[in-house]
């Protein structure tokens, strides 16, 4: 249904001002003649307008050049009326029960929503702009049923979400196909949200038209285009600040020292007698612990919070976007420019991301039969990082001992935690730099010819050319840390860490992709009731990629960071590679509906991929669907008129998945390292087979079945859609190695023998209405999916409860933790691991053989990807004020959160506060321990699994637009100021880490707060 922004002046009753050319008045009524209050009357191509009063009347001052008025109201068809010489314009709005004119984007075309039979969902680009996130993939979460977006990292430039449509469907690649403006395999993450018109998801048989790459669903991104009217210039500027959503709270120095004492004490335990032979202060005295606690000796007894030492309270980010759009009947244009900057969390950070982008979308008419469109978009991405990865830095931050200083009291860097790593230093450019530059150019030329001698026939041709270039340079240098030997004058000694001398690696990649397609579309109505639309086309895609890399070390100095300055001996290396790809496809779609009551669709694609042997390069992928608008039946209208529209729909289709390693049907060979043979007087390297071929390798095949309904109630104010799906993925590539004895020495190639089933449901409920000056809409959506492996080549002889078959993908074997030993008596009475002592974790004797061993491990059927994901969106407008909110949540996932603690590193404070001690035997956590020293530390067990179910306030935006009278004074169309936030509040059970991230050892997701303005003139 069309939606318009309501604009109303304050202190001026339902009237906007302009440089008056004339005044237009009128009355707006419905088809029964009842006046309609609250109807938006807007001047097309501007932000000026008014609302009708309680009697349906309006009055609007027009400027010279104002030619068209737009009348819109919830539940009514939007009308456009040419002003001409009229001064009184009365309008009757017709009820828009089912949004007959609303369309949805599908593969290679559009469809009327009312007759669409597929499971298709979309969101407007304006909703994506409400999020201050700098990565478009993160802005999608919680907005569309069926789409799961999990943000594992918040690192600038590397903060993309993991996207899945309807959960996990294969043991291989589960990522969906991304199509931007009709071109497949373009990246979506770095698109400018201000350039997006819509994002649409194809979830069922409707995706079959994309064939071999659509098994995991399709995301269609459509960018904005110009419209008829005077030029409209929009500026959007914002400044924001980010910080981690959550960082682990660690034990302080006194607590940590106490726990190390306990470890020494526990090591003296005699399992036969149950007696500890050592004292309680095995490493630190009571005086030491007191000094750690009171801070009286910062040199010898520091109390370091490593996260506070390394992180800034807030880091900066900003975005600037400018666009101009407009045109006439013969040419329309949309042009935009954008820039963004995002800083890292660290003090003196070497981490940041910069981006500059542009887009030009131009549509022109050659004559009444031929139209063309030319799109060009470009982007520069600049990433800067320290030489140590974010995972390494965060890992060291958690392992950082609070009894060691990040910096000495004189400001010099403290000693290393391990292998030269002090994250207060390695998070900066003191160790060199890691720079990544990427350049993207995307272009598309489209021509549409309406065949004049065949009514309803048109031919569309598209040609796209995309270019990608990247340059990566990593220059690593030694760095220096300082140690103190305890002398009274507090002199520290400087020591080199890391490399002995600088080293440099450079990588360059140059890639291009060409996509050419053409298709004919024929549309005709027979006898006024039979509507037919047929489309058929052909597509050719090919691409290539060239890579070159070089390495040098033993630089004399860090002053020159160029390859020539490195040693030209055995420490230098150069390499390169090249690859090509090609696809040939034929596709089509047939749509039929009878009076928009009974609908049917058939889609197909015959796809050829370079990844398979000649005899298996092509596959046929069909899809069928049907729909019944049962609400158009007389019996429904007579008895269930409260439900304005009700459509049942179902579909079945096959799609392919060719996202596998290339050329698996060919054997490859390589030289063996440090292996040679002598023949005559020569020495020759040995060759060996590096890959065993599979000459029969072919596609994965996704069999997708879907049934659902769409309903509109209360004059289309309330909408409900729901779907149930059953996807069966066959011919998944897996190895048979499990059933081949190791003694054979054989390594078999992957074969198309795996099978997975994934079932689930999804629903969305929406409501929108006006209450006087209030306009609001509310939407709730949710999706659930659960998969299971139908066939896996199991190892012979393993118990059924340890088999993967019949269980979800990602299931893992764990010992089942059932408690903590309180004392020796409980140990003696319970099957236990050899050497168990009080404070250890109790493992369940699963097979009841009174022995704890590998046969007691059971499959845990949850993994780190949620089974349920949902969202609630709420939008409210009141006069000049607006509010947008997204609450999002997920359930059904777990993370294995095991601390690297003890003498090697610190403990989570939650663990430290709730650990077992001889005085606290009812504790919820085990005793202090060294990582890996205890059986329950080195063996995976369920004690360390944490639920990552959560609900979070994902987005909140509050805005204020100036009244029209103020805009007139300033000579602008509109000025809006706003404040928004991302990941503002989270309710969950994980507690220690953000529930979306991975065990806390990666760059934490971001909480962002920004303020900005949007200026239109």
Coordinates of C-alpha atoms in Angstrom, one line a residue, residues 464 556 568 615 625 693 744 747 807 1015:
X464 CA 26.8 -4.9 -16.8
X556 CA 67.7 -2.6 7.7
X568 CA 67.0 -10.1 -1.7
X615 CA 28.7 -33.9 -18.9
X625 CA 3.2 -22.1 -7.2
X693 CA 39.3 -36.1 -8.2
X744 CA 43.9 -48.3 3.7
X747 CA 41.7 -40.1 1.1
X807 CA 20.5 -34.4 14.6
X1015 CA 18.1 19.1 4.8

